[in-house]
Short mmCIF file of C-alpha atoms in Angstrom, two decimals:
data_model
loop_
_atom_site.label_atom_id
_atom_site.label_comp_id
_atom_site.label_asym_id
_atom_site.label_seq_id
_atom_site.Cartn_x
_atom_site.Cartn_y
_atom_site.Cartn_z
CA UNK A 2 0.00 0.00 0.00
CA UNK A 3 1.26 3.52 -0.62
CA UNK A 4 1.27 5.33 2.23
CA UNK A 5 1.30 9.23 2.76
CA UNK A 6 2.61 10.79 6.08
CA UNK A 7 1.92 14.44 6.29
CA UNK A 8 3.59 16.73 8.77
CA UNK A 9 2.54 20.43 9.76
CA UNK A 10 4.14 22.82 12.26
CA UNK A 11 6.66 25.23 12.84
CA UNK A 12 10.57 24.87 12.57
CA UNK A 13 12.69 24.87 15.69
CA UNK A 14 12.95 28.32 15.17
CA UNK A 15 10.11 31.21 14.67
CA UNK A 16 13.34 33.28 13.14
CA UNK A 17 13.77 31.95 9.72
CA UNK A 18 15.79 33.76 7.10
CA UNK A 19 13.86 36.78 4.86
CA UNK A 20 14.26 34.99 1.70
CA UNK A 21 10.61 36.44 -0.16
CA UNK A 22 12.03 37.19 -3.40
CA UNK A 23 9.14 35.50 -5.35
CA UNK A 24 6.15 37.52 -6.76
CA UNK A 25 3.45 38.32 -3.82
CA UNK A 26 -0.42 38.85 -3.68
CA UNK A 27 -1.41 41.97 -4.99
CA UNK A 28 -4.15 42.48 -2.37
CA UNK A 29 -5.63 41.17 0.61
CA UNK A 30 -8.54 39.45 -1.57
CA UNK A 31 -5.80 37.72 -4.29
CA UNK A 32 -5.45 34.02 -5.38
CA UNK A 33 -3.36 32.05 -2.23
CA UNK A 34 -2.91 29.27 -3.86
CA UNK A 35 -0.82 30.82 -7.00
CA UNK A 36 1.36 31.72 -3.71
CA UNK A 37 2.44 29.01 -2.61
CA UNK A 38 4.13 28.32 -5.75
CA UNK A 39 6.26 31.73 -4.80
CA UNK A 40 6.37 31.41 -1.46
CA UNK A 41 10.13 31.41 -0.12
CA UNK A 42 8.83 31.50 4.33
CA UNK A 43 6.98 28.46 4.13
CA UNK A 44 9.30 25.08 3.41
CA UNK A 45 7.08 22.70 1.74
CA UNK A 46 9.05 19.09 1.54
CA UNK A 47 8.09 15.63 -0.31
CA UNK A 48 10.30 12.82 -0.44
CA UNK A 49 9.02 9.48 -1.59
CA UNK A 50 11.09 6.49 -0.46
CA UNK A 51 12.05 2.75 -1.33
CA UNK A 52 9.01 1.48 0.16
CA UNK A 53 6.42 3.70 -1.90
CA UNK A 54 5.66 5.84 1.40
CA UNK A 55 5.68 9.49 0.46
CA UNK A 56 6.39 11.75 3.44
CA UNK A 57 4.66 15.61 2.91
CA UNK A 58 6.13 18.23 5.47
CA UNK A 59 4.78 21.72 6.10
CA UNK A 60 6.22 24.54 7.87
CA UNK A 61 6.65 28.53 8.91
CA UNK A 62 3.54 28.66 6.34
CA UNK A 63 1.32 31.25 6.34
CA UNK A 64 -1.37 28.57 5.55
CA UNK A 65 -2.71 27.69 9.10
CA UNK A 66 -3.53 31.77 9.44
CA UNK A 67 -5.42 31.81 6.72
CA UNK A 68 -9.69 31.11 8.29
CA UNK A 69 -9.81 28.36 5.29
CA UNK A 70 -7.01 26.84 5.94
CA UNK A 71 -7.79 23.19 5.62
CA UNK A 72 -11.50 22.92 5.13
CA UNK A 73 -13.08 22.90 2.23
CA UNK A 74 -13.23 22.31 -1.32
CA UNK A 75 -10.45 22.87 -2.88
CA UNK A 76 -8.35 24.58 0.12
CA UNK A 77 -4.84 25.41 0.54
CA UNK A 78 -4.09 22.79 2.42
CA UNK A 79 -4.77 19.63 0.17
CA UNK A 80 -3.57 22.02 -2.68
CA UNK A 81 -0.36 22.48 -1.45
CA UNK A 82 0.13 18.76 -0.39
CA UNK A 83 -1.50 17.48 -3.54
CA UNK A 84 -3.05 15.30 -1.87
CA UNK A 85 -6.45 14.59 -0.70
CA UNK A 86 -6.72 14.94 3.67
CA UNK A 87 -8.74 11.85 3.33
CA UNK A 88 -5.57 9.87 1.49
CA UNK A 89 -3.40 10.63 3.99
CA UNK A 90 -2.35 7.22 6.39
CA UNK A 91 -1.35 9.67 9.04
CA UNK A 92 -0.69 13.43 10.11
CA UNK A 93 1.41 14.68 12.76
CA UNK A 94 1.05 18.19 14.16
CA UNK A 95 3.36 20.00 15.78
CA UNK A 96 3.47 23.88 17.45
CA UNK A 97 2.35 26.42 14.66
CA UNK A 98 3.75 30.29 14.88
CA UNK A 99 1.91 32.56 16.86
CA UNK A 100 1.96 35.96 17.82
CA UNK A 101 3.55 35.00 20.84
CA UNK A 102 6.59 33.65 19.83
CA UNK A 103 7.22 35.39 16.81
CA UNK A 104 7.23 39.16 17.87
CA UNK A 105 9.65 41.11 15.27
CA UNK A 106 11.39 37.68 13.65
CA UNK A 107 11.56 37.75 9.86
CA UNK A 108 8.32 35.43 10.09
CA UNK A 109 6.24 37.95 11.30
CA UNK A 110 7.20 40.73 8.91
CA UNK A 111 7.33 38.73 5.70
CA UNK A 112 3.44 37.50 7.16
CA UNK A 113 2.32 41.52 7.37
CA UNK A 114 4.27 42.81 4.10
CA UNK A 115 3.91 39.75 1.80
CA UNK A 116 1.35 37.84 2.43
CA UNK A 117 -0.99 40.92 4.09
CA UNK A 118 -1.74 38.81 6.99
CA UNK A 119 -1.95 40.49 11.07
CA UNK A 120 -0.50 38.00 13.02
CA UNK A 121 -1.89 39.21 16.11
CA UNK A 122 -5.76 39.01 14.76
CA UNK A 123 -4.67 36.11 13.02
CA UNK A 124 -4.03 33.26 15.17
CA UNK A 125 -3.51 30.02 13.53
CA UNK A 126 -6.02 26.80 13.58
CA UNK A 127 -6.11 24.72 16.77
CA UNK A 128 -5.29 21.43 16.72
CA UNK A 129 -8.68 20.29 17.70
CA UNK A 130 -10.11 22.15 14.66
CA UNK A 131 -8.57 20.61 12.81
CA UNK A 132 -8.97 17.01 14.36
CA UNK A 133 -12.70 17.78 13.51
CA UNK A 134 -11.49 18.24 9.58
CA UNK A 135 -8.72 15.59 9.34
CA UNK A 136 -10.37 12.10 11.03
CA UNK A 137 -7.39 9.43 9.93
CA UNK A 138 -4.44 8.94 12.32
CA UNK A 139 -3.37 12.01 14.27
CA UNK A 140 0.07 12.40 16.12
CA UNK A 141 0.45 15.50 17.85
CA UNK A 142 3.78 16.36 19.60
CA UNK A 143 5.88 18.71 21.78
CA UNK A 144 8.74 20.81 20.98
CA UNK A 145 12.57 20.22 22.67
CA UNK A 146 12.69 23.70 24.21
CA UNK A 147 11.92 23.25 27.65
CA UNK A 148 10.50 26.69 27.80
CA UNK A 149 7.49 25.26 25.38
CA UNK A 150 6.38 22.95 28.50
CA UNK A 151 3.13 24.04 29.18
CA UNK A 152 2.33 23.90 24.97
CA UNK A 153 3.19 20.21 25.65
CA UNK A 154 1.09 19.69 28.47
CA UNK A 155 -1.82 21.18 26.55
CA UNK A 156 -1.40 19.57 23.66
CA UNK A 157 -1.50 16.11 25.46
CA UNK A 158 -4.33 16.99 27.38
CA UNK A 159 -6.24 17.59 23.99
CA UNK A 160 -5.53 14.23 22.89
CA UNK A 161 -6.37 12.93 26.01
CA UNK A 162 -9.97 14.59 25.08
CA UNK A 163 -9.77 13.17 21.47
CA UNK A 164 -9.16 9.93 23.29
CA UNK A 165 -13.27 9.96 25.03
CA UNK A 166 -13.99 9.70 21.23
CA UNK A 167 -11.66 8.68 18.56
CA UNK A 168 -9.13 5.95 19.01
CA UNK A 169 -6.62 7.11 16.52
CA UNK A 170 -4.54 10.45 18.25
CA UNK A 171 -1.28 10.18 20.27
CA UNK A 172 0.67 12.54 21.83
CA UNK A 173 4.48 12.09 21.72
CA UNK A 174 6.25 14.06 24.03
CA UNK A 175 10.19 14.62 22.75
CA UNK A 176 11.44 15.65 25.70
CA UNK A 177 11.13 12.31 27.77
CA UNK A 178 14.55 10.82 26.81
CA UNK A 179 16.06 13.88 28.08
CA UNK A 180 15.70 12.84 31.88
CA UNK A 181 18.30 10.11 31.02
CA UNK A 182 20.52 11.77 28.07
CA UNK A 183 20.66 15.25 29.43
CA UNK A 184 19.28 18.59 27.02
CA UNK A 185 22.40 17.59 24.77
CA UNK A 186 21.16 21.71 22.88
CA UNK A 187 23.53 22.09 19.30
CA UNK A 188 26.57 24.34 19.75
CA UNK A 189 26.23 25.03 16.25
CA UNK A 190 23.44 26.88 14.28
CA UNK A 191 21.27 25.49 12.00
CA UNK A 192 22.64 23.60 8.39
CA UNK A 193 25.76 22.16 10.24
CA UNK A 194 26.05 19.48 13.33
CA UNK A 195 27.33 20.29 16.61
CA UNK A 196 27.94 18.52 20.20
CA UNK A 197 25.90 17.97 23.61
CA UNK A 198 25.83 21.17 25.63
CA UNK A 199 23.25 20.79 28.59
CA UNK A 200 23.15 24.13 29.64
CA UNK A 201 21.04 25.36 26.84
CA UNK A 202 17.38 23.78 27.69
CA UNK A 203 15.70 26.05 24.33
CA UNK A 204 18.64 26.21 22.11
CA UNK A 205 18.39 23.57 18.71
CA UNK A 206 18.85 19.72 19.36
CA UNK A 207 20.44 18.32 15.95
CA UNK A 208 23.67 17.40 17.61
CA UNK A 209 26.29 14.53 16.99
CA UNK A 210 27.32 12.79 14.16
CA UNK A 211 24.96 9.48 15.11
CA UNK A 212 21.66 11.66 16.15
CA UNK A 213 20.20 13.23 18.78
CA UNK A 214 16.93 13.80 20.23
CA UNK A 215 15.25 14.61 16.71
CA UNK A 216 16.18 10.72 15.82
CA UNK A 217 14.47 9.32 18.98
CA UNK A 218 11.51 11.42 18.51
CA UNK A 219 11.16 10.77 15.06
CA UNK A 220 11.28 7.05 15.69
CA UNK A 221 8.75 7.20 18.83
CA UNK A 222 6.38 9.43 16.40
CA UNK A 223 6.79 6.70 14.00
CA UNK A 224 5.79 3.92 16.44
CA UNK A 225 2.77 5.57 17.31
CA UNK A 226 1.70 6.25 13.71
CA UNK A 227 2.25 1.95 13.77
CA UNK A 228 0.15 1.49 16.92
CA UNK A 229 -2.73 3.30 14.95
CA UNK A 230 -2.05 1.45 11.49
CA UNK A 231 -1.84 -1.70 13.41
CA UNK A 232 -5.31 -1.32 15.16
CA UNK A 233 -7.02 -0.19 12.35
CA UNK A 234 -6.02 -3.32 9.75
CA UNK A 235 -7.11 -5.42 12.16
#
């Protein structure tokens, strides 16, 4: 079977580079979707591997501030992931870009100048709106920084909720190997690999040559995207 995993969220950074060179909306009321296609903020990854699973990942897009977002006919969501919600064998959600934590970061700007959008009357959807939209296999999951703790405990709460009536949501929380390994926070920015430093508990975590905590929370998210499958072909 060909299985699609999609992935929406933010990076581990609200600060990412001003790169908008494309052609932009010439109004508030224009065409989104011929911006995606110019869109240099949002990162919009497929990669389709051995196995026939294609893996779809989403983020720093203005998408989940726009009010039709993901519902629809014909909305930016499934156009920008080509793919039908309702074809996907899983989603996994992570923390979108808020006003919050993206006060005066390139993200922010590019959002007002570009794309015309106020991030502070803006918010972006909740993950239990769209759990009401997307009903196959949801994995929702915290960030690294420890500063995002209570974002984590929320977000597991809602699945706990889900949980009363839908079997298929899981929270994976990324920070629970780090009672035994330490923070182990990069040294080095972004694009290059650095070493363990536990004094940073919010700094980046894609450290050492043989993975970090990214590679034992991807492989925990995967396992409970196989507890779901596994229920649900039986």
């Amino acid at each position: 079977k060909h299985r699609v995993y999609g992935v929406i969220g933010r990076s581990s950074t609200g600060t990412t580079e001003d790169g908008n060179d494309g052609a932009s909306p010439s109004s508030p009321n224009a065409t989104w979707y011929h911006a995606f296609d110019t869109d240099r903020m949002g990162n919009y990854h497929r990669a389709t591997f051995s196995n026939n699973a294609t893996f779809l990942a989403i983020t720093n897009s203005f998408l989940v501030h726009l009010e039709n977002c993901c519902a629809g006919p014909d909305n930016p969501l499934e156009y920008i992931l080509d793919v039908p919600l309702s074809d996907l064998s899983a989603m996994l959600v992570g923390k979108f870009n808020n006003i919050d934590n993206s006060k005066k970061t390139n993200f922010q700007k590019t959002l007002e100048e570009v794309w015309h959008i106020d991030l502070a009357n803006s918010p972006p959807i909740q993950m239990e709106r769209l759990a009401q939209i997307y009903h196959g296999p949801l994995i929702a999951f915290s960030m690294f920084a420890q500063y995002a703790n209570t974002f984590g405990n929320q977000t597991q709460h809602a699945i706990e909720r889900m949980a009363q009536s839908r079997s298929n949501a899981r929270f994976v929380n990324v920070r629970r190997h780090i009672a035994a390994l330490g923070e182990c926070s990069s040294t080095a920015k972004r694009l290059t690999v650095g070493i363990c430093d536990d004094s940073n508990p919010n700094g980046h975590r894609c450290s050492g040559a043989h993975g970090g905590h990214p590679t034992l929370g991807a492989w925990d998210a995967m396992e409970a995207v196989h507890d779901i499958l596994g229920q649900s072909s039986t």
